[in-house]
Amino acid sequence: MRSIQSNYKERLLSHQSSGPNLILSFIFQAMNGVANYRSIQWRLKLGLLRGDNQEKSTYTKESFLFTVANQNQTIIHQQRQRYEGLAQKHYRQSCALSIINDSEHPARSGPTKEKKVAKTVEHPARFGSPKEKKVAKTVVDDPLSIMASFEEEKLKIDQKKALQRKKEIAMASRPNLKHHPMNTDKGAEEIHDVNSTKWDEFYSSREIMDIIDKDLERLPIDHHIHFHQRKTNIGIQNIIAESDEAMKSRKERNKQLAEILFVYAKEHEIGYRQGMHEILSFIFMAYEIDMTNYAKSKRIANAEMELIQNCLLNSNKIIHDCYALFDAIMSELSIAFEYSGNLTSRGKVRERLGTATLTILREWQGDYELADFISELDVPPELYVTRWVRLMFSREVAGFENVFKLWDHFLGYVSQSVSLLDVLETAAASMIIMVQDKILPQYGLNNSDLDDDQEPMHILMNYPRLVDINPLITIVDRLMTNQATGFKPPKVQRSPQYVGSADYMLPNQAQIPIQGQDTVYFSQGPVDYSHQYQHNDLPMMSNPQQQYYQNVQHHQDPLLSTLKNIQTAPALKKLSLGLNEGVNVLKGVAKDALHTIDSQLLNKNQVSKCNIYRGSESKMKNQVKSSHINDVPLGSMNNDSFLGYRNVSSAPSVIDEDPTSFTQARESIIDSQSSEGSFVGVTSTATNQATIATFPNTIDETSTISQRMGNDIAVLRQFLQSINVNNPQVWSSLSNLEALQQDMRSKYKIVRK
Amino acid sequence: MEQSNACKVVLLGNSGAGKSSIAQRFVYNKFNVYNESTIGASFFSKKIVIKIKNAIESEEATERSVKFHVWDTAGQEKYHSLAPMYYRGAKAAILVYDICNKPSFDALGSWFDRLKEFGPNNLQHIIVGNKCDLNDERQVPRQEAEVYALNMNCLYLETSARDNINVEEIFQEIARKLPENAMEPSNNEADADLLRLDKSSRSIHDRICCYS
């Protein structure tokens, strides 16, 4: 939230006319930042936590957290107990532990020891030499080290095996790792049979552990950052350098992940499959981020906070809670990891992922041509769709924030009748729709003329990572709405002159008004957006605005294409949330501006502080100037000096993360003014007027901010009117925004005088 | 004289043996220390040019460019019902193991079994012992692997994707061996099927016939 505010402020200062797409983009940024505490939301959504009011769960407030924590104490306790039992059974007392006491490997033991061996397995404590006992004791709580200590013995066995294999190679043209009848010692084989299940289990556990470890080691490093930050509170920079400390914390995290994966693999028939580790790691990361955010929310410790931290975001129970969440997600997703042909979920037989995706393309997109084309490719859709679905598209989008946004969206659809897999298959169909222009054979162009990386197969197998996930979400929304309402769009007809365009961005249904649970969002029924953006229908506009709507007309702005599709209930809800956040952004900017002046006035005599401030201020101004000249996007600004500036200038301010209502926000501004010496009052004295004179630029800046913000809001209102939004929440948010801005302006007018 | 054709190659072997690293070294000439695990399979393509001494008209060397379609499979996908998809129409299989990981070498036998069951008949096999830069941690003696390869009647190479040792050579070897392999008359019905399915491999077939 903080960074969005500062970005927005910077934009306002550096651009002559910020234009509506800027404010919209900031609103959307803010909106996407709304999904705080997503680990809790996911658990609510998947039924792991009970929430009385589902509506509230879409917008987690901290007060809501308390209600959830309070309601779910027993449920959480049971979940944690359950995991504790499983971990005890599979992980802490895994078969490796009992087998380690069996000093006699079947291959070495004679038939006479058979009984003894069997007994040893059952009663590890009673048998074995003192040395073995010691081994068992030291490693009792860590199967990994059991395995490590067992490595030595395994090597010996391996050597034996190798010898045997050499014999086999000599005897048969084709080596076989199974027992060769001519080579096997009969006695040993008998023993092997007795103990083989135990040993098989041990080796299979070891194999699972090996592969889990290998996969976890290869997790991209940004998966570990939040864990490390939580542990040490040091910056990202240090992690990339992979200090010893970071390495240690990475290992620690991997150990926790490995435990969950191992227990899951042991508990479920499917076992461990590559890819699960990434799903789990994201879940873990969501939980970690939530913990960090909650800890940062600057609350005085009290009973409420304790309960929330105990029940919902407990660093000691992260393994337990993440297992429950992982288990719940995998109960749907594990089908995608299945090797065999027949897939069943919720009692019904499912189509294979690839087939299901094509069905969605045909039925709910109406694009038979595309589906047929895909199914006739050399590469069956199964190959790439499986990968997308298994990882829940996490490798298909850039940056973990995008992954989380996408998952929020996917899980948002999950309900009694819609399974996660349905949503993911729909998303897979959407992915194909997004590249249809690139893969459908273009007219006049022979497929064989194409470069390698333009071949459909290549595009689908090496799908470029999406930087902007909004187009994908738009299509998913549309297809999901079609499925929910049973609306089958007419067959897509491509004209012979079909050339790629952004047509797929446009909604092609919109024939029926979409109904929310109890609200019809569009009173005027079907909305034909193509007419909305005709020049003539729009009110007179200044040039940048006109340019903007021309962009709209030509579908050049991904943000706008999102907005154009806000006829779906969830999208509309998001917009109203976004506006609420927009209020917070503006509020934050305004508050910062006030604090800037306030703190200057208060620290007037503390020369050193002023100097620090001036130094960093001039630094920042230079950057702003250079961004003027070179037209460099502000995102590329040097963050460090900018943050430095912020830290000095807004040190006394209190971040109000809680998205309180507008009136509260206004009050809090007024409060903060009076508490730090009345802003208006101070400026009226002669000495302070002199002080202000030394900071004219700051005041100019703030007045610029308020002025341009006013423009933005006006344009936003026009835009919302033009798309016929009929949601009272959206409008009240907007008028709140306007009121706040006017408030700001009047204050600055006083200051100017 | 220049000829061009596409050649499908599959990389097989246990998880973590370095299949993706070999593919990336070959295609992009880069190496990541932490490579994400492959899920399902990934696909790359790259064209290389090789010179072949023409045995029949021994006058000049033929310049042949081969377009490789490299299918990099996930180590765990061995038993996936889709796995035969990866092998279908392949001209060569690169069986990769990690010289510092004995089980990955032991698993080669079962990979051969899978290939025998589902792979095309005239498949070229190459055994690759990867990570030879980590000689100190070696668990599989070179000699053992060589004996094994000899028995399996296939080429053995030790590579390092990290230090770029022998990676290009794998593909050079495959390309060099291509004509002999492809020229073998395929009476097998399944093979005919494969050729029909895979346009690119059909073109190899046609051209090889002209070439001989």
mmCIF file of N, CA and C in Angstrom, chain A residues 154 158 161-162 165-166 169 172-175 177 211 214-215 217-221 242 247 250 272-275 277-278 338-341 352 378-380 382-383 386-387 390-391 395 447 452 455 457-458 461-462 465, chain B residues 15-16 28 34-47 67 69 71 74-82 85-86 88 101-103 105-107 109-110 112-113 116 139 144 147-148 151-152 197-199:
data_model
loop_
_atom_site.group_PDB
_atom_site.id
_atom_site.type_symbol
_atom_site.label_atom_id
_atom_site.label_comp_id
_atom_site.label_asym_id
_atom_site.label_seq_id
_atom_site.Cartn_x
_atom_site.Cartn_y
_atom_site.Cartn_z
ATOM 1 N N LYS A 154 24.096 -48.726 2.749
ATOM 2 C CA LYS A 154 23.509 -48.753 1.411
ATOM 3 C C LYS A 154 24.613 -48.886 0.355
ATOM 4 N N ASP A 158 25.036 -51.515 -2.469
ATOM 5 C CA ASP A 158 25.182 -51.102 -3.862
ATOM 6 C C ASP A 158 26.361 -51.797 -4.518
ATOM 7 N N LYS A 161 25.476 -55.184 -5.305
ATOM 8 C CA LYS A 161 24.585 -55.167 -6.463
ATOM 9 C C LYS A 161 25.382 -54.999 -7.736
ATOM 10 N N ALA A 162 26.329 -54.097 -7.657
ATOM 11 C CA ALA A 162 27.142 -53.808 -8.842
ATOM 12 C C ALA A 162 27.889 -55.048 -9.293
ATOM 13 N N ARG A 165 25.584 -57.258 -10.904
ATOM 14 C CA ARG A 165 25.217 -56.780 -12.228
ATOM 15 C C ARG A 165 26.313 -57.101 -13.232
ATOM 16 N N LYS A 166 27.544 -56.980 -12.781
ATOM 17 C CA LYS A 166 28.648 -57.282 -13.677
ATOM 18 C C LYS A 166 28.564 -58.730 -14.148
ATOM 19 N N ILE A 169 25.840 -58.942 -16.614
ATOM 20 C CA ILE A 169 26.248 -58.386 -17.901
ATOM 21 C C ILE A 169 27.037 -59.420 -18.674
ATOM 22 N N ALA A 172 24.238 -62.312 -19.580
ATOM 23 C CA ALA A 172 23.158 -62.005 -20.515
ATOM 24 C C ALA A 172 23.516 -60.758 -21.311
ATOM 25 N N SER A 173 22.978 -60.678 -22.483
ATOM 26 C CA SER A 173 23.294 -59.509 -23.300
ATOM 27 C C SER A 173 22.601 -58.288 -22.717
ATOM 28 N N ARG A 174 21.500 -58.509 -22.041
ATOM 29 C CA ARG A 174 20.748 -57.397 -21.483
ATOM 30 C C ARG A 174 20.755 -57.496 -19.958
ATOM 31 N N PRO A 175 21.338 -56.545 -19.303
ATOM 32 C CA PRO A 175 21.399 -56.656 -17.849
ATOM 33 C C PRO A 175 20.024 -56.430 -17.232
ATOM 34 N N LEU A 177 18.255 -55.712 -13.467
ATOM 35 C CA LEU A 177 18.549 -55.391 -12.075
ATOM 36 C C LEU A 177 17.830 -56.317 -11.105
ATOM 37 N N ILE A 211 13.862 -37.587 -3.625
ATOM 38 C CA ILE A 211 13.326 -36.787 -4.725
ATOM 39 C C ILE A 211 12.736 -35.482 -4.196
ATOM 40 N N LYS A 214 15.658 -33.186 -3.585
ATOM 41 C CA LYS A 214 16.203 -32.672 -4.835
ATOM 42 C C LYS A 214 15.324 -31.554 -5.388
ATOM 43 N N ASP A 215 14.021 -31.783 -5.340
ATOM 44 C CA ASP A 215 13.109 -30.783 -5.881
ATOM 45 C C ASP A 215 13.151 -29.499 -5.058
ATOM 46 N N GLU A 217 15.520 -28.357 -3.273
ATOM 47 C CA GLU A 217 16.772 -27.652 -3.473
ATOM 48 C C GLU A 217 16.714 -26.789 -4.722
ATOM 49 N N ARG A 218 15.904 -27.222 -5.659
ATOM 50 C CA ARG A 218 15.853 -26.499 -6.926
ATOM 51 C C ARG A 218 14.715 -25.479 -6.966
ATOM 52 N N LEU A 219 14.087 -25.219 -5.853
ATOM 53 C CA LEU A 219 13.062 -24.172 -5.825
ATOM 54 C C LEU A 219 13.712 -22.829 -6.142
ATOM 55 N N PRO A 220 13.037 -22.013 -6.935
ATOM 56 C CA PRO A 220 13.592 -20.684 -7.193
ATOM 57 C C PRO A 220 13.800 -19.929 -5.883
ATOM 58 N N ILE A 221 14.855 -19.130 -5.873
ATOM 59 C CA ILE A 221 15.289 -18.550 -4.610
ATOM 60 C C ILE A 221 14.260 -17.593 -4.013
ATOM 61 N N GLU A 242 23.045 -15.001 -1.081
ATOM 62 C CA GLU A 242 23.042 -16.330 -0.446
ATOM 63 C C GLU A 242 24.150 -16.400 0.600
ATOM 64 N N MET A 247 21.488 -19.317 3.533
ATOM 65 C CA MET A 247 21.559 -20.721 3.165
ATOM 66 C C MET A 247 20.975 -21.580 4.277
ATOM 67 N N ARG A 250 17.312 -21.248 4.398
ATOM 68 C CA ARG A 250 16.715 -21.959 3.268
ATOM 69 C C ARG A 250 16.600 -23.440 3.591
ATOM 70 N N TYR A 272 4.264 -38.913 -3.676
ATOM 71 C CA TYR A 272 4.792 -37.593 -4.010
ATOM 72 C C TYR A 272 5.025 -37.496 -5.512
ATOM 73 N N ARG A 273 4.605 -36.415 -6.076
ATOM 74 C CA ARG A 273 4.844 -36.181 -7.499
ATOM 75 C C ARG A 273 5.510 -34.818 -7.660
ATOM 76 N N GLN A 274 6.443 -34.780 -8.584
ATOM 77 C CA GLN A 274 7.131 -33.510 -8.808
ATOM 78 C C GLN A 274 6.114 -32.438 -9.194
ATOM 79 N N GLY A 275 6.289 -31.276 -8.633
ATOM 80 C CA GLY A 275 5.339 -30.196 -8.879
ATOM 81 C C GLY A 275 4.560 -29.878 -7.613
ATOM 82 N N HIS A 277 5.745 -29.866 -4.816
ATOM 83 C CA HIS A 277 6.593 -29.045 -3.953
ATOM 84 C C HIS A 277 6.406 -27.560 -4.239
ATOM 85 N N GLU A 278 6.115 -27.231 -5.486
ATOM 86 C CA GLU A 278 5.937 -25.810 -5.771
ATOM 87 C C GLU A 278 4.601 -25.300 -5.285
ATOM 88 N N GLU A 338 -2.149 -37.582 -11.489
ATOM 89 C CA GLU A 338 -2.387 -39.013 -11.703
ATOM 90 C C GLU A 338 -1.732 -39.470 -12.998
ATOM 91 N N TYR A 339 -1.193 -40.673 -12.976
ATOM 92 C CA TYR A 339 -0.575 -41.199 -14.192
ATOM 93 C C TYR A 339 -1.562 -41.941 -15.077
ATOM 94 N N SER A 340 -2.528 -42.561 -14.431
ATOM 95 C CA SER A 340 -3.379 -43.487 -15.181
ATOM 96 C C SER A 340 -4.424 -42.736 -15.988
ATOM 97 N N GLY A 341 -5.179 -43.498 -16.732
ATOM 98 C CA GLY A 341 -6.124 -42.881 -17.656
ATOM 99 C C GLY A 341 -7.416 -42.406 -17.032
ATOM 100 N N ARG A 352 -9.977 -36.464 -19.443
ATOM 101 C CA ARG A 352 -8.580 -36.122 -19.251
ATOM 102 C C ARG A 352 -8.438 -34.614 -19.386
ATOM 103 N N ASP A 378 0.654 -32.173 -33.575
ATOM 104 C CA ASP A 378 1.482 -33.330 -33.228
ATOM 105 C C ASP A 378 1.541 -33.554 -31.726
ATOM 106 N N VAL A 379 1.446 -32.451 -31.005
ATOM 107 C CA VAL A 379 1.550 -32.529 -29.555
ATOM 108 C C VAL A 379 0.148 -32.507 -28.963
ATOM 109 N N PRO A 380 -0.239 -33.546 -28.261
ATOM 110 C CA PRO A 380 -1.576 -33.527 -27.665
ATOM 111 C C PRO A 380 -1.653 -32.472 -26.564
ATOM 112 N N GLU A 382 -2.750 -32.532 -23.786
ATOM 113 C CA GLU A 382 -2.416 -33.117 -22.492
ATOM 114 C C GLU A 382 -1.014 -32.703 -22.024
ATOM 115 N N LEU A 383 -0.090 -32.656 -22.957
ATOM 116 C CA LEU A 383 1.309 -32.429 -22.591
ATOM 117 C C LEU A 383 1.520 -31.080 -21.922
ATOM 118 N N THR A 386 -1.363 -30.351 -18.785
ATOM 119 C CA THR A 386 -1.039 -31.012 -17.516
ATOM 120 C C THR A 386 -0.063 -30.172 -16.707
ATOM 121 N N ARG A 387 0.942 -29.663 -17.398
ATOM 122 C CA ARG A 387 1.941 -28.858 -16.704
ATOM 123 C C ARG A 387 1.313 -27.587 -16.123
ATOM 124 N N ARG A 390 -1.041 -28.690 -13.168
ATOM 125 C CA ARG A 390 -0.338 -29.215 -11.998
ATOM 126 C C ARG A 390 0.262 -28.115 -11.143
ATOM 127 N N LEU A 391 0.816 -27.126 -11.806
ATOM 128 C CA LEU A 391 1.460 -26.052 -11.049
ATOM 129 C C LEU A 391 0.515 -24.880 -10.824
ATOM 130 N N ARG A 395 4.080 -21.242 -13.079
ATOM 131 C CA ARG A 395 5.245 -20.955 -13.920
ATOM 132 C C ARG A 395 4.832 -20.235 -15.200
ATOM 133 N N ASN A 447 2.701 -23.596 -43.049
ATOM 134 C CA ASN A 447 3.263 -23.909 -41.737
ATOM 135 C C ASN A 447 4.764 -24.191 -41.799
ATOM 136 N N ASP A 452 11.208 -21.886 -36.185
ATOM 137 C CA ASP A 452 10.989 -22.830 -35.095
ATOM 138 C C ASP A 452 10.099 -22.280 -33.998
ATOM 139 N N GLU A 455 6.284 -22.046 -34.464
ATOM 140 C CA GLU A 455 5.441 -23.223 -34.621
ATOM 141 C C GLU A 455 4.482 -23.311 -33.442
ATOM 142 N N MET A 457 3.395 -25.730 -31.837
ATOM 143 C CA MET A 457 3.890 -26.626 -30.793
ATOM 144 C C MET A 457 4.869 -25.896 -29.878
ATOM 145 N N HIS A 458 5.745 -25.128 -30.510
ATOM 146 C CA HIS A 458 6.754 -24.415 -29.739
ATOM 147 C C HIS A 458 6.111 -23.369 -28.844
ATOM 148 N N MET A 461 4.296 -25.153 -25.949
ATOM 149 C CA MET A 461 5.188 -25.803 -24.984
ATOM 150 C C MET A 461 6.087 -24.797 -24.264
ATOM 151 N N ASN A 462 6.343 -23.666 -24.903
ATOM 152 C CA ASN A 462 7.171 -22.635 -24.270
ATOM 153 C C ASN A 462 6.370 -21.353 -24.134
ATOM 154 N N ARG A 465 5.950 -16.261 -20.226
ATOM 155 C CA ARG A 465 5.353 -15.907 -18.930
ATOM 156 C C ARG A 465 4.529 -14.635 -19.046
ATOM 157 N N SER B 15 15.478 -38.079 -11.906
ATOM 158 C CA SER B 15 15.352 -36.677 -11.541
ATOM 159 C C SER B 15 16.684 -36.153 -11.000
ATOM 160 N N GLY B 16 17.042 -34.987 -11.449
ATOM 161 C CA GLY B 16 18.257 -34.358 -10.931
ATOM 162 C C GLY B 16 19.533 -34.809 -11.594
ATOM 163 N N TYR B 28 20.772 -23.009 -25.503
ATOM 164 C CA TYR B 28 21.037 -21.590 -25.214
ATOM 165 C C TYR B 28 22.471 -21.323 -24.765
ATOM 166 N N TYR B 34 20.634 -23.393 -9.957
ATOM 167 C CA TYR B 34 19.362 -23.912 -9.457
ATOM 168 C C TYR B 34 18.366 -23.938 -10.597
ATOM 169 N N ASN B 35 18.257 -25.069 -11.232
ATOM 170 C CA ASN B 35 17.292 -25.224 -12.301
ATOM 171 C C ASN B 35 16.010 -25.768 -11.704
ATOM 172 N N GLU B 36 14.885 -25.157 -12.059
ATOM 173 C CA GLU B 36 13.613 -25.678 -11.548
ATOM 174 C C GLU B 36 13.424 -27.108 -12.042
ATOM 175 N N SER B 37 12.757 -27.907 -11.244
ATOM 176 C CA SER B 37 12.454 -29.267 -11.691
ATOM 177 C C SER B 37 11.534 -29.197 -12.903
ATOM 178 N N THR B 38 11.780 -30.078 -13.846
ATOM 179 C CA THR B 38 10.904 -30.123 -15.014
ATOM 180 C C THR B 38 9.599 -30.797 -14.622
ATOM 181 N N ILE B 39 8.507 -30.207 -15.022
ATOM 182 C CA ILE B 39 7.208 -30.825 -14.781
ATOM 183 C C ILE B 39 6.676 -31.277 -16.126
ATOM 184 N N GLY B 40 6.328 -32.548 -16.225
ATOM 185 C CA GLY B 40 5.869 -33.059 -17.510
ATOM 186 C C GLY B 40 7.036 -33.149 -18.480
ATOM 187 N N ALA B 41 7.074 -32.237 -19.403
ATOM 188 C CA ALA B 41 8.185 -32.227 -20.349
ATOM 189 C C ALA B 41 8.369 -30.825 -20.870
ATOM 190 N N SER B 42 9.570 -30.524 -21.307
ATOM 191 C CA SER B 42 9.731 -29.261 -22.020
ATOM 192 C C SER B 42 10.340 -29.537 -23.381
ATOM 193 N N PHE B 43 10.259 -28.541 -24.194
ATOM 194 C CA PHE B 43 10.577 -28.738 -25.597
ATOM 195 C C PHE B 43 11.478 -27.613 -26.077
ATOM 196 N N PHE B 44 12.544 -27.961 -26.758
ATOM 197 C CA PHE B 44 13.429 -26.956 -27.339
ATOM 198 C C PHE B 44 13.741 -27.363 -28.773
ATOM 199 N N SER B 45 14.182 -26.405 -29.545
ATOM 200 C CA SER B 45 14.700 -26.810 -30.853
ATOM 201 C C SER B 45 15.928 -25.992 -31.200
ATOM 202 N N LYS B 46 16.850 -26.632 -31.907
ATOM 203 C CA LYS B 46 18.062 -25.951 -32.324
ATOM 204 C C LYS B 46 18.610 -26.639 -33.562
ATOM 205 N N LYS B 47 19.179 -25.796 -34.408
ATOM 206 C CA LYS B 47 19.735 -26.315 -35.650
ATOM 207 C C LYS B 47 21.253 -26.352 -35.513
ATOM 208 N N LYS B 67 18.074 -30.075 -37.675
ATOM 209 C CA LYS B 67 17.276 -29.337 -36.707
ATOM 210 C C LYS B 67 16.847 -30.304 -35.601
ATOM 211 N N HIS B 69 14.806 -31.380 -32.416
ATOM 212 C CA HIS B 69 13.676 -31.140 -31.519
ATOM 213 C C HIS B 69 13.984 -31.900 -30.235
ATOM 214 N N TRP B 71 13.268 -33.079 -26.646
ATOM 215 C CA TRP B 71 12.212 -33.264 -25.643
ATOM 216 C C TRP B 71 12.874 -33.626 -24.328
ATOM 217 N N ALA B 74 10.511 -35.031 -17.611
ATOM 218 C CA ALA B 74 10.717 -34.994 -16.164
ATOM 219 C C ALA B 74 11.151 -36.376 -15.706
ATOM 220 N N GLY B 75 12.082 -36.409 -14.759
ATOM 221 C CA GLY B 75 12.596 -37.687 -14.294
ATOM 222 C C GLY B 75 11.529 -38.596 -13.748
ATOM 223 N N GLN B 76 10.505 -37.977 -13.179
ATOM 224 C CA GLN B 76 9.495 -38.793 -12.509
ATOM 225 C C GLN B 76 8.414 -39.298 -13.465
ATOM 226 N N GLU B 77 8.515 -38.908 -14.716
ATOM 227 C CA GLU B 77 7.425 -39.214 -15.639
ATOM 228 C C GLU B 77 7.526 -40.603 -16.259
ATOM 229 N N LYS B 78 8.417 -41.412 -15.730
ATOM 230 C CA LYS B 78 8.705 -42.685 -16.369
ATOM 231 C C LYS B 78 7.445 -43.512 -16.597
ATOM 232 N N TYR B 79 6.600 -43.536 -15.611
ATOM 233 C CA TYR B 79 5.445 -44.429 -15.690
ATOM 234 C C TYR B 79 4.169 -43.703 -16.070
ATOM 235 N N HIS B 80 4.291 -42.487 -16.489
ATOM 236 C CA HIS B 80 3.101 -41.748 -16.893
ATOM 237 C C HIS B 80 2.551 -42.366 -18.171
ATOM 238 N N SER B 81 1.224 -42.406 -18.223
ATOM 239 C CA SER B 81 0.616 -43.019 -19.401
ATOM 240 C C SER B 81 0.936 -42.209 -20.653
ATOM 241 N N LEU B 82 1.368 -40.995 -20.457
ATOM 242 C CA LEU B 82 1.698 -40.163 -21.605
ATOM 243 C C LEU B 82 3.127 -40.363 -22.073
ATOM 244 N N MET B 85 4.257 -40.871 -25.525
ATOM 245 C CA MET B 85 4.157 -39.703 -26.403
ATOM 246 C C MET B 85 5.530 -39.081 -26.658
ATOM 247 N N TYR B 86 6.319 -39.067 -25.594
ATOM 248 C CA TYR B 86 7.612 -38.421 -25.729
ATOM 249 C C TYR B 86 8.517 -39.219 -26.659
ATOM 250 N N ARG B 88 7.612 -41.206 -29.064
ATOM 251 C CA ARG B 88 7.065 -41.455 -30.390
ATOM 252 C C ARG B 88 7.793 -40.635 -31.456
ATOM 253 N N ASN B 101 25.828 -39.998 -8.453
ATOM 254 C CA ASN B 101 24.614 -40.563 -7.880
ATOM 255 C C ASN B 101 24.400 -41.947 -8.453
ATOM 256 N N LYS B 102 24.768 -42.912 -7.664
ATOM 257 C CA LYS B 102 24.737 -44.306 -8.108
ATOM 258 C C LYS B 102 23.333 -44.767 -8.518
ATOM 259 N N PRO B 103 22.318 -44.463 -7.709
ATOM 260 C CA PRO B 103 20.981 -44.932 -8.103
ATOM 261 C C PRO B 103 20.566 -44.463 -9.491
ATOM 262 N N PHE B 105 22.429 -44.220 -11.999
ATOM 263 C CA PHE B 105 23.054 -45.135 -12.949
ATOM 264 C C PHE B 105 22.328 -46.480 -12.940
ATOM 265 N N ASP B 106 21.989 -46.920 -11.733
ATOM 266 C CA ASP B 106 21.289 -48.198 -11.619
ATOM 267 C C ASP B 106 19.953 -48.176 -12.344
ATOM 268 N N ALA B 107 19.371 -46.986 -12.433
ATOM 269 C CA ALA B 107 18.040 -46.891 -13.034
ATOM 270 C C ALA B 107 18.073 -46.994 -14.547
ATOM 271 N N GLY B 109 18.843 -49.277 -16.501
ATOM 272 C CA GLY B 109 18.247 -50.513 -16.996
ATOM 273 C C GLY B 109 16.751 -50.390 -17.180
ATOM 274 N N SER B 110 16.102 -49.784 -16.205
ATOM 275 C CA SER B 110 14.643 -49.688 -16.296
ATOM 276 C C SER B 110 14.242 -48.677 -17.374
ATOM 277 N N PHE B 112 15.915 -48.341 -20.146
ATOM 278 C CA PHE B 112 16.032 -49.135 -21.376
ATOM 279 C C PHE B 112 14.804 -50.005 -21.565
ATOM 280 N N ASP B 113 14.321 -50.581 -20.458
ATOM 281 C CA ASP B 113 13.135 -51.427 -20.550
ATOM 282 C C ASP B 113 11.948 -50.646 -21.091
ATOM 283 N N LYS B 116 12.385 -50.018 -24.726
ATOM 284 C CA LYS B 116 12.193 -51.225 -25.516
ATOM 285 C C LYS B 116 10.703 -51.469 -25.701
ATOM 286 N N GLN B 139 30.625 -41.497 -7.967
ATOM 287 C CA GLN B 139 30.184 -42.765 -7.371
ATOM 288 C C GLN B 139 30.173 -43.883 -8.400
ATOM 289 N N GLU B 144 33.087 -48.790 -15.352
ATOM 290 C CA GLU B 144 31.842 -49.539 -15.181
ATOM 291 C C GLU B 144 30.803 -49.079 -16.200
ATOM 292 N N VAL B 147 31.721 -50.270 -19.724
ATOM 293 C CA VAL B 147 31.380 -51.681 -19.920
ATOM 294 C C VAL B 147 29.889 -51.824 -20.159
ATOM 295 N N TYR B 148 29.155 -51.118 -19.355
ATOM 296 C CA TYR B 148 27.694 -51.192 -19.474
ATOM 297 C C TYR B 148 27.248 -50.734 -20.862
ATOM 298 N N ASN B 151 27.959 -53.211 -23.506
ATOM 299 C CA ASN B 151 26.993 -54.301 -23.499
ATOM 300 C C ASN B 151 25.657 -53.892 -24.087
ATOM 301 N N MET B 152 25.313 -52.647 -23.878
ATOM 302 C CA MET B 152 24.052 -52.164 -24.419
ATOM 303 C C MET B 152 24.209 -51.744 -25.867
ATOM 304 N N LEU B 197 2.468 -39.769 -38.506
ATOM 305 C CA LEU B 197 2.101 -38.817 -37.474
ATOM 306 C C LEU B 197 3.058 -37.648 -37.408
ATOM 307 N N ASP B 198 4.290 -37.951 -37.639
ATOM 308 C CA ASP B 198 5.294 -36.919 -37.449
ATOM 309 C C ASP B 198 5.786 -36.432 -38.815
ATOM 310 N N LYS B 199 5.281 -35.286 -39.188
ATOM 311 C CA LYS B 199 5.600 -34.762 -40.514
ATOM 312 C C LYS B 199 7.100 -34.604 -40.692
#
